[in-house]
Short mmCIF file of C-alpha atoms in Angstrom, two decimals:
data_model
loop_
_atom_site.label_atom_id
_atom_site.label_comp_id
_atom_site.label_asym_id
_atom_site.label_seq_id
_atom_site.Cartn_x
_atom_site.Cartn_y
_atom_site.Cartn_z
CA UNK A 1 -56.14 136.48 5.78
CA UNK A 2 -57.71 137.57 9.85
CA UNK A 3 -60.95 136.32 8.88
CA UNK A 4 -59.34 133.39 7.23
CA UNK A 5 -57.90 132.04 9.32
CA UNK A 6 -60.91 132.49 11.79
CA UNK A 7 -63.55 130.38 9.96
CA UNK A 8 -60.67 128.24 8.81
CA UNK A 9 -60.64 127.71 12.95
CA UNK A 10 -63.73 127.30 13.74
CA UNK A 11 -64.00 124.20 11.02
CA UNK A 12 -61.55 121.85 13.31
CA UNK A 13 -62.16 119.93 16.50
CA UNK A 14 -59.68 118.24 18.95
CA UNK A 15 -59.19 116.41 21.87
CA UNK A 16 -57.02 117.32 25.46
CA UNK A 17 -54.70 114.48 26.36
CA UNK A 18 -52.45 115.16 29.27
CA UNK A 19 -51.39 112.45 30.40
CA UNK A 20 -47.41 112.12 31.21
CA UNK A 21 -43.98 110.40 29.84
CA UNK A 22 -40.89 110.03 30.70
CA UNK A 23 -37.85 110.81 28.46
CA UNK A 24 -37.41 113.98 26.35
CA UNK A 25 -39.67 116.39 28.33
CA UNK A 26 -39.27 117.46 31.78
CA UNK A 27 -39.78 121.06 33.60
CA UNK A 28 -37.94 124.58 32.12
CA UNK A 29 -34.33 123.04 31.23
CA UNK A 30 -31.64 125.79 30.47
CA UNK A 31 -28.68 123.14 30.01
CA UNK A 32 -29.70 122.27 26.74
CA UNK A 33 -28.77 125.67 25.49
CA UNK A 34 -26.78 125.94 21.97
CA UNK A 35 -23.65 126.59 23.89
CA UNK A 36 -23.38 122.79 23.83
CA UNK A 37 -23.48 122.11 20.39
CA UNK A 38 -20.50 120.65 18.37
CA UNK A 39 -19.07 122.66 16.18
CA UNK A 40 -19.17 120.08 13.49
CA UNK A 41 -21.52 120.06 10.84
CA UNK A 42 -23.46 116.90 9.66
CA UNK A 43 -24.02 115.79 6.09
CA UNK A 44 -26.78 113.80 7.35
CA UNK A 45 -28.72 111.88 9.54
CA UNK A 46 -27.80 108.10 10.08
CA UNK A 47 -31.27 106.76 11.11
CA UNK A 48 -32.89 105.70 13.77
CA UNK A 49 -31.76 108.15 15.37
CA UNK A 50 -31.03 107.02 18.95
CA UNK A 51 -30.17 103.86 19.56
CA UNK A 52 -32.67 103.62 23.15
CA UNK A 53 -36.35 104.98 23.46
CA UNK A 54 -36.67 108.10 24.13
CA UNK A 55 -40.39 110.24 24.32
CA UNK A 56 -40.53 114.02 22.67
CA UNK A 57 -43.85 115.76 23.76
CA UNK A 58 -44.80 117.63 21.01
CA UNK A 59 -48.45 120.46 21.84
CA UNK A 60 -50.44 121.02 18.50
CA UNK A 61 -54.08 121.00 17.20
CA UNK A 62 -55.41 118.41 15.79
CA UNK A 63 -56.71 119.49 12.13
CA UNK A 64 -58.01 116.04 11.13
CA UNK A 65 -60.16 115.16 13.73
CA UNK A 66 -63.05 114.40 11.84
CA UNK A 67 -60.75 110.79 10.80
CA UNK A 68 -58.52 110.82 14.10
CA UNK A 69 -58.28 111.56 17.78
CA UNK A 70 -54.65 111.53 17.99
CA UNK A 71 -51.92 111.75 15.37
CA UNK A 72 -50.24 109.10 16.13
CA UNK A 73 -52.95 106.96 14.55
CA UNK A 74 -51.67 108.55 11.73
CA UNK A 75 -49.60 105.72 9.79
CA UNK A 76 -47.11 108.37 8.45
CA UNK A 77 -46.53 109.07 12.29
CA UNK A 78 -46.29 105.04 12.57
CA UNK A 79 -43.82 104.74 9.96
CA UNK A 80 -41.77 107.55 11.41
CA UNK A 81 -41.39 106.70 14.60
CA UNK A 82 -40.19 103.22 12.77
CA UNK A 83 -37.96 104.75 11.11
CA UNK A 84 -36.81 107.70 13.56
CA UNK A 85 -37.05 105.38 16.69
CA UNK A 86 -38.07 108.61 18.45
CA UNK A 87 -41.95 108.03 19.67
CA UNK A 88 -44.14 111.58 19.59
CA UNK A 89 -46.94 112.06 22.52
CA UNK A 90 -49.07 114.21 20.77
CA UNK A 91 -51.01 116.61 23.22
CA UNK A 92 -54.28 118.23 21.40
CA UNK A 93 -55.48 121.04 23.11
CA UNK A 94 -59.52 121.65 23.17
CA UNK A 95 -61.05 123.27 20.10
CA UNK A 96 -61.72 127.03 20.31
CA UNK A 97 -59.01 126.93 23.60
CA UNK A 98 -55.86 126.73 21.90
CA UNK A 99 -54.64 130.20 22.55
CA UNK A 100 -56.23 128.97 26.87
CA UNK A 101 -54.49 126.11 27.27
CA UNK A 102 -51.28 127.86 25.84
CA UNK A 103 -51.22 130.12 28.31
CA UNK A 104 -52.58 127.84 31.42
CA UNK A 105 -49.86 126.01 29.84
CA UNK A 106 -46.65 128.69 29.94
CA UNK A 107 -47.83 129.97 33.47
CA UNK A 108 -47.56 126.19 34.91
CA UNK A 109 -44.37 125.78 33.74
CA UNK A 110 -44.44 122.79 32.11
CA UNK A 111 -44.23 122.95 28.61
CA UNK A 112 -43.91 120.28 25.66
CA UNK A 113 -40.61 119.67 24.23
CA UNK A 114 -42.19 120.57 21.20
CA UNK A 115 -44.87 123.42 20.04
CA UNK A 116 -46.55 124.07 16.03
CA UNK A 117 -48.44 127.07 16.51
CA UNK A 118 -51.45 127.22 13.67
CA UNK A 119 -51.34 128.43 10.48
CA UNK A 120 -52.10 132.71 10.86
CA UNK A 121 -51.16 132.36 14.39
CA UNK A 122 -49.02 133.20 16.85
CA UNK A 123 -49.71 132.31 20.12
CA UNK A 124 -47.14 133.72 22.33
CA UNK A 125 -47.43 137.59 23.56
CA UNK A 126 -45.31 139.07 21.89
CA UNK A 127 -44.43 136.51 19.04
CA UNK A 128 -41.40 134.74 18.79
CA UNK A 129 -38.24 136.56 19.28
CA UNK A 130 -39.57 137.65 23.01
CA UNK A 131 -40.26 133.72 23.10
CA UNK A 132 -36.69 133.43 22.86
CA UNK A 133 -35.62 136.22 24.76
CA UNK A 134 -38.18 135.00 27.86
CA UNK A 135 -36.23 131.56 27.74
CA UNK A 136 -39.37 129.67 26.64
CA UNK A 137 -38.08 129.17 22.53
CA UNK A 138 -34.93 127.80 21.83
CA UNK A 139 -32.89 130.12 19.40
CA UNK A 140 -32.73 127.23 15.87
CA UNK A 141 -29.66 128.85 14.12
CA UNK A 142 -27.09 127.33 15.19
CA UNK A 143 -28.95 123.79 15.64
CA UNK A 144 -30.05 124.18 12.34
CA UNK A 145 -26.69 124.74 10.33
CA UNK A 146 -25.46 122.63 12.41
CA UNK A 147 -27.54 119.33 12.98
CA UNK A 148 -30.65 119.80 10.14
CA UNK A 149 -29.30 119.68 6.83
CA UNK A 150 -31.78 118.98 4.65
CA UNK A 151 -33.53 122.23 6.08
CA UNK A 152 -30.68 124.10 6.17
CA UNK A 153 -30.53 123.09 1.97
CA UNK A 154 -34.71 124.02 1.31
CA UNK A 155 -33.42 127.89 2.75
CA UNK A 156 -30.27 128.37 0.95
CA UNK A 157 -31.62 127.43 -2.70
CA UNK A 158 -34.57 129.32 -2.14
CA UNK A 159 -34.62 132.74 -1.12
CA UNK A 160 -37.75 133.47 -0.49
CA UNK A 161 -38.46 130.95 1.68
CA UNK A 162 -35.53 131.50 3.86
CA UNK A 163 -36.66 135.76 4.41
CA UNK A 164 -40.33 134.13 5.54
CA UNK A 165 -38.63 131.56 8.25
CA UNK A 166 -36.40 134.32 10.11
CA UNK A 167 -37.76 136.68 12.01
CA UNK A 168 -37.36 140.64 11.51
CA UNK A 169 -34.54 140.11 14.27
CA UNK A 170 -32.46 137.13 12.38
CA UNK A 171 -33.45 134.62 14.45
CA UNK A 172 -34.79 131.22 13.69
CA UNK A 173 -37.39 130.18 16.06
CA UNK A 174 -38.89 127.26 14.05
CA UNK A 175 -39.11 124.65 11.48
CA UNK A 176 -41.58 125.45 8.91
CA UNK A 177 -44.40 123.80 6.72
CA UNK A 178 -43.21 124.26 3.77
CA UNK A 179 -45.07 123.80 0.29
CA UNK A 180 -43.84 121.81 -2.85
CA UNK A 181 -43.79 125.17 -4.73
CA UNK A 182 -46.39 128.08 -3.43
CA UNK A 183 -49.88 126.34 -4.06
CA UNK A 184 -52.02 128.04 -6.72
CA UNK A 185 -55.11 130.57 -5.93
CA UNK A 186 -57.67 127.61 -4.15
CA UNK A 187 -60.34 130.33 -3.91
CA UNK A 188 -61.80 132.70 -5.96
CA UNK A 189 -65.29 133.42 -8.14
CA UNK A 190 -67.58 130.67 -10.16
CA UNK A 191 -70.22 131.52 -12.66
CA UNK A 192 -72.36 129.27 -13.57
CA UNK A 193 -71.44 127.99 -16.95
CA UNK A 194 -75.09 126.06 -17.57
CA UNK A 195 -76.97 129.14 -16.84
CA UNK A 196 -74.25 131.30 -19.32
CA UNK A 197 -74.93 129.45 -22.45
CA UNK A 198 -78.32 129.43 -21.51
CA UNK A 199 -79.06 133.13 -21.52
CA UNK A 200 -75.93 132.46 -24.91
CA UNK A 201 -73.54 134.88 -23.30
CA UNK A 202 -69.62 134.38 -22.72
CA UNK A 203 -67.82 134.61 -20.08
CA UNK A 204 -68.01 138.05 -18.43
CA UNK A 205 -64.52 139.46 -18.08
CA UNK A 206 -65.36 143.10 -17.59
CA UNK A 207 -67.39 145.12 -14.53
CA UNK A 208 -69.49 145.47 -17.63
CA UNK A 209 -69.28 142.31 -18.68
CA UNK A 210 -70.69 141.27 -15.23
CA UNK A 211 -73.40 143.89 -14.95
CA UNK A 212 -74.84 141.87 -17.78
CA UNK A 213 -74.56 138.44 -17.26
CA UNK A 214 -76.70 139.29 -13.71
CA UNK A 215 -78.64 141.03 -16.08
CA UNK A 216 -79.97 138.27 -18.11
CA UNK A 217 -79.52 135.88 -15.01
CA UNK A 218 -82.18 138.25 -12.90
CA UNK A 219 -84.12 138.83 -15.97
CA UNK A 220 -84.42 135.79 -18.07
CA UNK A 221 -83.79 133.31 -15.58
CA UNK A 222 -85.73 134.61 -12.56
CA UNK A 223 -82.33 133.88 -10.16
CA UNK A 224 -83.60 135.08 -7.28
CA UNK A 225 -80.03 136.41 -6.33
CA UNK A 226 -77.36 136.51 -9.08
CA UNK A 227 -74.42 137.64 -6.96
CA UNK A 228 -73.66 136.65 -3.83
CA UNK A 229 -71.37 138.73 -1.80
CA UNK A 230 -69.91 138.43 2.55
CA UNK A 231 -71.49 139.32 5.44
CA UNK A 232 -69.03 142.51 5.01
CA UNK A 233 -69.75 144.05 1.23
CA UNK A 234 -66.47 142.63 0.18
CA UNK A 235 -65.21 139.58 -1.45
CA UNK A 236 -62.64 137.78 1.01
CA UNK A 237 -59.64 138.45 -1.25
CA UNK A 238 -60.56 141.56 -2.92
CA UNK A 239 -62.70 140.14 -5.72
CA UNK A 240 -64.66 143.10 -7.39
CA UNK A 241 -63.29 145.72 -5.39
CA UNK A 242 -59.63 145.23 -7.10
CA UNK A 243 -60.77 146.23 -10.50
CA UNK A 244 -59.55 150.13 -8.70
CA UNK A 245 -56.65 148.39 -7.51
CA UNK A 246 -57.61 148.79 -3.71
CA UNK A 247 -58.09 146.51 -0.99
CA UNK A 248 -60.85 146.61 1.76
CA UNK A 249 -57.61 146.55 4.12
CA UNK A 250 -54.18 147.23 4.43
CA UNK A 251 -52.43 147.09 1.61
CA UNK A 252 -49.22 147.69 -0.40
CA UNK A 253 -48.23 149.87 -3.55
CA UNK A 254 -44.13 149.64 -4.21
CA UNK A 255 -43.52 149.39 -0.51
CA UNK A 256 -46.04 152.22 0.21
CA UNK A 257 -48.81 150.75 2.69
CA UNK A 258 -52.37 152.27 2.32
CA UNK A 259 -55.87 151.56 3.71
CA UNK A 260 -58.81 150.73 1.10
CA UNK A 261 -61.78 152.32 2.57
CA UNK A 262 -60.01 155.97 3.26
CA UNK A 263 -59.41 155.68 -0.50
CA UNK A 264 -61.90 157.19 -3.04
CA UNK A 265 -61.55 154.49 -5.22
CA UNK A 266 -63.75 152.97 -2.40
CA UNK A 267 -66.41 155.12 -3.26
CA UNK A 268 -66.44 154.18 -7.13
CA UNK A 269 -66.93 150.48 -5.64
CA UNK A 270 -69.77 151.57 -2.86
CA UNK A 271 -71.32 153.04 -5.86
CA UNK A 272 -71.19 150.51 -8.33
CA UNK A 273 -72.43 148.21 -5.83
CA UNK A 274 -75.15 149.80 -4.94
CA UNK A 275 -76.87 150.13 -7.98
CA UNK A 276 -76.93 146.46 -8.88
CA UNK A 277 -78.34 146.16 -5.24
CA UNK A 278 -81.21 147.97 -6.61
CA UNK A 279 -81.27 146.69 -9.32
CA UNK A 280 -81.49 143.34 -7.25
CA UNK A 281 -78.65 141.96 -8.95
CA UNK A 282 -76.90 140.98 -5.31
CA UNK A 283 -78.42 138.96 -2.66
CA UNK A 284 -80.59 141.17 -0.77
CA UNK A 285 -79.98 139.30 2.32
CA UNK A 286 -76.13 139.28 2.39
CA UNK A 287 -75.69 141.32 5.18
CA UNK A 288 -77.40 139.04 6.84
CA UNK A 289 -75.31 135.63 6.47
CA UNK A 290 -73.00 135.39 9.63
CA UNK A 291 -72.82 131.32 8.74
CA UNK A 292 -69.04 130.43 9.23
CA UNK A 293 -67.42 129.96 5.59
CA UNK A 294 -69.62 131.68 3.48
CA UNK A 295 -67.26 133.73 2.01
CA UNK A 296 -64.97 130.92 0.96
CA UNK A 297 -66.87 127.71 0.91
CA UNK A 298 -69.80 127.15 -1.72
CA UNK A 299 -73.45 128.06 -0.89
CA UNK A 300 -74.47 124.71 -2.21
CA UNK A 301 -77.97 125.45 -0.97
CA UNK A 302 -78.65 128.80 -2.77
CA UNK A 303 -76.21 127.46 -5.76
CA UNK A 304 -78.28 123.61 -6.02
CA UNK A 305 -82.58 125.23 -5.63
CA UNK A 306 -80.60 127.77 -8.60
CA UNK A 307 -81.12 130.90 -6.52
CA UNK A 308 -77.78 132.20 -7.95
CA UNK A 309 -75.17 132.76 -10.41
CA UNK A 310 -71.88 133.78 -9.29
CA UNK A 311 -69.98 133.74 -6.44
CA UNK A 312 -66.44 132.55 -4.59
CA UNK A 313 -66.16 128.83 -4.06
CA UNK A 314 -62.89 126.26 -3.93
CA UNK A 315 -61.24 124.85 -6.67
CA UNK A 316 -62.38 121.49 -5.07
CA UNK A 317 -66.22 122.29 -5.94
CA UNK A 318 -65.93 123.66 -9.25
CA UNK A 319 -66.92 122.13 -12.59
CA UNK A 320 -69.69 119.78 -12.03
CA UNK A 321 -68.62 118.27 -8.52
CA UNK A 322 -71.80 119.41 -6.89
CA UNK A 323 -73.52 116.09 -9.22
CA UNK A 324 -70.25 113.70 -8.40
CA UNK A 325 -71.30 114.72 -4.14
CA UNK A 326 -74.39 115.02 -4.35
CA UNK A 327 -75.35 117.92 -3.63
CA UNK A 328 -77.09 119.44 -7.27
CA UNK A 329 -80.18 116.91 -7.96
CA UNK A 330 -81.94 116.51 -11.24
CA UNK A 331 -79.10 118.96 -12.94
CA UNK A 332 -77.07 116.99 -15.05
CA UNK A 333 -75.76 120.06 -16.67
CA UNK A 334 -74.80 121.78 -13.63
CA UNK A 335 -71.13 123.26 -13.97
CA UNK A 336 -69.62 126.33 -12.25
CA UNK A 337 -66.90 127.63 -14.53
CA UNK A 338 -63.68 129.12 -12.60
CA UNK A 339 -63.72 133.00 -13.99
CA UNK A 340 -60.91 135.59 -12.87
CA UNK A 341 -61.66 138.60 -10.66
CA UNK A 342 -63.72 141.48 -12.84
CA UNK A 343 -61.16 144.76 -14.12
CA UNK A 344 -62.22 148.08 -15.35
CA UNK A 345 -60.67 147.36 -19.09
CA UNK A 346 -60.33 143.93 -20.81
CA UNK A 347 -56.36 144.51 -21.07
CA UNK A 348 -55.92 145.33 -17.43
CA UNK A 349 -54.43 143.43 -14.64
CA UNK A 350 -55.09 142.37 -11.50
CA UNK A 351 -53.00 143.24 -8.28
CA UNK A 352 -55.01 141.40 -5.77
CA UNK A 353 -55.73 137.34 -5.04
CA UNK A 354 -55.43 134.80 -2.56
CA UNK A 355 -51.45 135.37 -1.55
CA UNK A 356 -50.42 131.65 -1.52
CA UNK A 357 -46.84 131.15 0.08
CA UNK A 358 -44.16 128.50 0.29
CA UNK A 359 -43.89 128.90 4.21
CA UNK A 360 -46.78 128.15 7.13
CA UNK A 361 -47.18 127.31 10.41
CA UNK A 362 -44.23 126.91 12.38
CA UNK A 363 -42.84 124.14 14.81
CA UNK A 364 -40.96 125.28 17.82
CA UNK A 365 -39.09 123.37 20.52
CA UNK A 366 -38.83 124.19 23.97
CA UNK A 367 -36.30 125.06 26.90
CA UNK A 368 -37.78 122.37 28.29
CA UNK A 369 -36.54 119.57 26.00
CA UNK A 370 -33.35 117.78 27.56
CA UNK A 371 -32.36 116.40 24.08
CA UNK A 372 -32.68 119.33 21.58
CA UNK A 373 -30.21 117.87 19.42
CA UNK A 374 -32.23 114.90 18.86
CA UNK A 375 -35.47 117.43 18.62
CA UNK A 376 -33.86 118.94 15.11
CA UNK A 377 -32.49 116.11 13.61
CA UNK A 378 -36.26 114.17 14.38
CA UNK A 379 -37.55 117.50 12.51
CA UNK A 380 -34.83 117.25 10.19
CA UNK A 381 -36.05 114.07 8.69
CA UNK A 382 -39.27 115.50 7.66
CA UNK A 383 -37.54 116.94 5.01
CA UNK A 384 -35.61 114.15 3.86
CA UNK A 385 -36.90 112.70 0.41
CA UNK A 386 -38.12 109.93 2.39
CA UNK A 387 -39.35 111.65 5.13
CA UNK A 388 -41.23 113.98 2.87
CA UNK A 389 -42.99 111.01 1.26
CA UNK A 390 -44.15 109.75 4.69
CA UNK A 391 -45.33 112.63 5.91
CA UNK A 392 -47.40 113.61 3.03
CA UNK A 393 -48.91 109.89 1.81
CA UNK A 394 -48.33 107.56 4.81
CA UNK A 395 -46.66 104.04 4.51
CA UNK A 396 -44.60 102.80 0.89
CA UNK A 397 -46.79 100.03 -0.70
CA UNK A 398 -49.56 100.47 1.41
CA UNK A 399 -51.06 103.77 0.97
CA UNK A 400 -48.74 104.66 -0.97
CA UNK A 401 -46.02 103.15 -4.23
CA UNK A 402 -43.07 105.05 -6.39
CA UNK A 403 -43.77 105.93 -9.98
CA UNK A 404 -40.92 106.78 -11.66
CA UNK A 405 -39.30 108.14 -8.69
CA UNK A 406 -42.72 109.86 -7.54
CA UNK A 407 -45.05 108.67 -4.38
CA UNK A 408 -48.48 107.66 -5.96
CA UNK A 409 -51.65 107.12 -3.69
CA UNK A 410 -52.96 103.23 -3.96
CA UNK A 411 -56.05 102.24 -4.68
CA UNK A 412 -56.68 101.62 -0.59
CA UNK A 413 -57.00 105.90 -0.73
CA UNK A 414 -58.31 106.31 -4.43
CA UNK A 415 -61.04 103.80 -3.95
CA UNK A 416 -61.86 103.96 -0.27
CA UNK A 417 -65.42 103.90 0.08
CA UNK A 418 -68.34 103.86 2.60
CA UNK A 419 -67.77 105.92 5.43
CA UNK A 420 -64.20 106.60 4.64
CA UNK A 421 -63.88 108.28 1.37
CA UNK A 422 -61.02 108.69 -0.53
CA UNK A 423 -60.20 111.89 1.24
CA UNK A 424 -61.37 111.53 4.79
CA UNK A 425 -58.74 108.30 3.87
CA UNK A 426 -56.35 110.87 2.76
CA UNK A 427 -56.84 112.68 6.45
CA UNK A 428 -56.44 109.35 8.28
CA UNK A 429 -53.30 107.82 6.30
CA UNK A 430 -51.01 110.96 6.42
CA UNK A 431 -50.43 114.30 7.72
CA UNK A 432 -51.65 117.93 6.34
CA UNK A 433 -49.85 119.90 8.71
CA UNK A 434 -46.65 120.82 10.34
CA UNK A 435 -43.40 120.55 9.04
CA UNK A 436 -42.13 118.67 6.17
CA UNK A 437 -42.38 119.43 2.34
CA UNK A 438 -45.85 119.11 1.76
CA UNK A 439 -46.96 117.75 -1.74
CA UNK A 440 -50.67 119.56 -2.35
CA UNK A 441 -51.25 118.44 -5.60
CA UNK A 442 -51.22 114.50 -3.30
CA UNK A 443 -55.09 115.92 -3.25
CA UNK A 444 -55.58 116.49 -7.18
CA UNK A 445 -54.44 112.81 -7.92
CA UNK A 446 -57.89 112.55 -5.86
CA UNK A 447 -60.21 114.32 -7.83
CA UNK A 448 -58.48 113.31 -10.97
CA UNK A 449 -59.49 109.43 -10.12
CA UNK A 450 -62.91 110.47 -9.18
CA UNK A 451 -63.68 112.32 -12.50
CA UNK A 452 -62.94 115.85 -11.46
CA UNK A 453 -59.79 116.71 -12.99
CA UNK A 454 -61.81 119.74 -14.10
CA UNK A 455 -61.43 120.97 -11.26
CA UNK A 456 -57.88 121.64 -10.96
CA UNK A 457 -57.95 123.68 -14.01
CA UNK A 458 -60.01 126.54 -11.69
CA UNK A 459 -56.48 127.08 -9.69
CA UNK A 460 -54.91 127.99 -13.19
CA UNK A 461 -57.57 130.78 -13.86
CA UNK A 462 -57.63 132.02 -10.43
CA UNK A 463 -53.95 132.06 -10.26
CA UNK A 464 -53.21 134.59 -13.39
CA UNK A 465 -55.02 138.12 -11.10
CA UNK A 466 -51.94 138.86 -9.63
CA UNK A 467 -50.32 139.29 -5.63
CA UNK A 468 -48.61 142.73 -6.55
CA UNK A 469 -50.35 145.02 -3.81
CA UNK A 470 -50.87 141.88 -1.36
CA UNK A 471 -49.60 142.86 1.94
CA UNK A 472 -46.85 140.66 2.89
CA UNK A 473 -46.33 138.44 6.42
CA UNK A 474 -45.25 140.84 8.55
CA UNK A 475 -44.93 140.89 12.20
CA UNK A 476 -45.05 143.27 14.68
CA UNK A 477 -43.58 143.82 17.64
CA UNK A 478 -45.17 143.16 21.58
CA UNK A 479 -45.30 147.24 21.66
CA UNK A 480 -46.77 147.28 17.80
CA UNK A 481 -48.90 144.30 18.59
CA UNK A 482 -51.07 145.53 21.76
CA UNK A 483 -51.43 149.70 20.12
CA UNK A 484 -52.64 148.60 16.92
CA UNK A 485 -55.26 145.61 18.88
CA UNK A 486 -56.47 149.03 20.92
CA UNK A 487 -56.64 150.47 17.12
CA UNK A 488 -58.48 148.36 15.19
CA UNK A 489 -60.51 146.53 16.15
CA UNK A 490 -63.23 149.59 15.91
CA UNK A 491 -62.11 150.82 13.35
CA UNK A 492 -62.93 147.18 11.44
CA UNK A 493 -66.29 147.41 12.74
CA UNK A 494 -67.20 150.53 11.90
CA UNK A 495 -66.12 150.06 8.23
CA UNK A 496 -67.71 146.42 7.79
CA UNK A 497 -70.93 148.25 8.97
CA UNK A 498 -70.66 151.29 7.39
CA UNK A 499 -69.89 149.62 3.77
CA UNK A 500 -73.15 147.60 4.30
CA UNK A 501 -74.96 150.37 5.12
CA UNK A 502 -73.97 152.25 1.59
CA UNK A 503 -74.53 149.05 -0.36
CA UNK A 504 -78.30 149.10 0.81
CA UNK A 505 -78.65 152.19 0.11
CA UNK A 506 -79.34 153.07 4.62
CA UNK A 507 -77.05 155.24 4.73
CA UNK A 508 -76.20 157.60 1.86
CA UNK A 509 -73.10 157.90 -0.40
CA UNK A 510 -72.96 161.83 0.44
CA UNK A 511 -71.67 160.67 3.26
CA UNK A 512 -68.96 159.21 2.27
CA UNK A 513 -65.84 162.18 3.35
CA UNK A 514 -67.82 161.95 6.43
CA UNK A 515 -66.97 158.09 6.99
CA UNK A 516 -63.61 158.97 6.02
CA UNK A 517 -62.81 161.71 8.45
CA UNK A 518 -64.90 159.02 11.03
CA UNK A 519 -61.97 155.99 10.40
CA UNK A 520 -58.93 159.15 10.33
CA UNK A 521 -60.45 159.99 13.77
CA UNK A 522 -60.32 156.96 14.72
CA UNK A 523 -56.56 157.10 14.74
CA UNK A 524 -55.85 154.82 11.04
CA UNK A 525 -53.01 156.84 10.13
CA UNK A 526 -51.23 155.40 14.04
CA UNK A 527 -52.70 152.23 12.49
CA UNK A 528 -50.89 152.83 9.09
CA UNK A 529 -47.47 153.62 10.60
CA UNK A 530 -47.63 150.18 12.30
CA UNK A 531 -48.42 148.45 9.09
CA UNK A 532 -46.11 150.07 7.50
CA UNK A 533 -42.62 149.49 10.12
CA UNK A 534 -43.52 146.42 9.97
CA UNK A 535 -43.35 146.04 6.13
CA UNK A 536 -39.72 147.98 6.04
CA UNK A 537 -38.53 145.42 8.54
CA UNK A 538 -39.52 142.53 6.68
CA UNK A 539 -38.19 144.39 3.34
CA UNK A 540 -34.91 144.47 5.29
CA UNK A 541 -34.73 140.61 5.73
CA UNK A 542 -32.18 138.66 4.95
#
């Protein structure tokens, strides 16, 4: 997961907006504590939320900077302001400097009213519990219960969501980005179906099937790199390695944490990959491919030039998407078929996959906010049916209409042309991160309209593999995080380097036991213990 977040983070671009405004923002003000909250819970917040102009400062990375420079430019945010009467001043830190900007903001004691964490990243040192203890973030338990009826309703009806939105200490520190149901796996392996047809083989299921297909691509079609691997030698979500029921890093089996590279099955994986590499079935240059996103983004140059036949990609680039988007020339038969991770036996159940949860990044309210009740009400509006439609689709009767009670994009999006493609139009008119209930299927409407409905089937194929052994999103304490950070970077570097050496044969597999011994000497057991303690706390959340 860490590698995935890093890669996705490299795709973002941002701008700094540091202008001052009046209204809810101020320096740290402890008078906004929750003891001032009314003891009577509301059933619904009436609109507009305020009868006088109010501005809230909102600090967040800008995930759509190719289309917009500031979230206020989106139709969705303009419409939400019109409905609620609350103006949001977005502050976007510079791309790649989010943590430094946060630290400077924290040190200056000039905090905004609202701070949105980026998915997979906790900016506050020590995490949200410490932010609350240090008087920087508000503890929202009572505020949510009394002034956020829509968000509270979602928590009460879904135990999994409730568990993922509370800290190990029981603190509700944020309003979370929720999806309308767990999104299916959006990445996995594909095979060139047109190549399969040429060699007369069926969709591969087992490791033996994969070997047969890759060999046929090599010997019959002269494919240069039949199988692509990331430069670590292990696919991002453990496909292929998952055939041995182990992961490439930490995983859990019935609540017990394990570390994959120390398991004897890891040697079996390395042995097979070494064999395939010797046979020329694996990209001979995989260890040198360091371009951001190579592990999950389709390597278009290799696929388009018929140099590869199997690799990992995103669902939106499966089927014949390469032809639709102009990446494949003179090859109308080009087709990428989504396939499950390989198995040892046909009836094996794979226990590793992309772990899609209904809960993503959190949005906190700081102690600097002079009117936290209004901030809570504003955030809660994003979880109403009307607010969710606006967040997801923009402005009704402009970028979307309601059809049988469900929002549907208008031609303003579906038939956008020129520099503003349908995909770009979605990002221009609506928000894609942050608080609210997000309808991930809104993108599917665009793919259906563009003749790419076949791409959607990839999600269903990859979703057949489970996440039984995947570690949930556990939280480390400040001390645990510090100790874990002292241990794991060196181990991860060593494991990645040795994995590649074992696969390409520069290190003999007879030294695998020495490899495991070295990992143990680097204190892997202490790291496992930290993860185990965190997992136990997570499992005990209520």
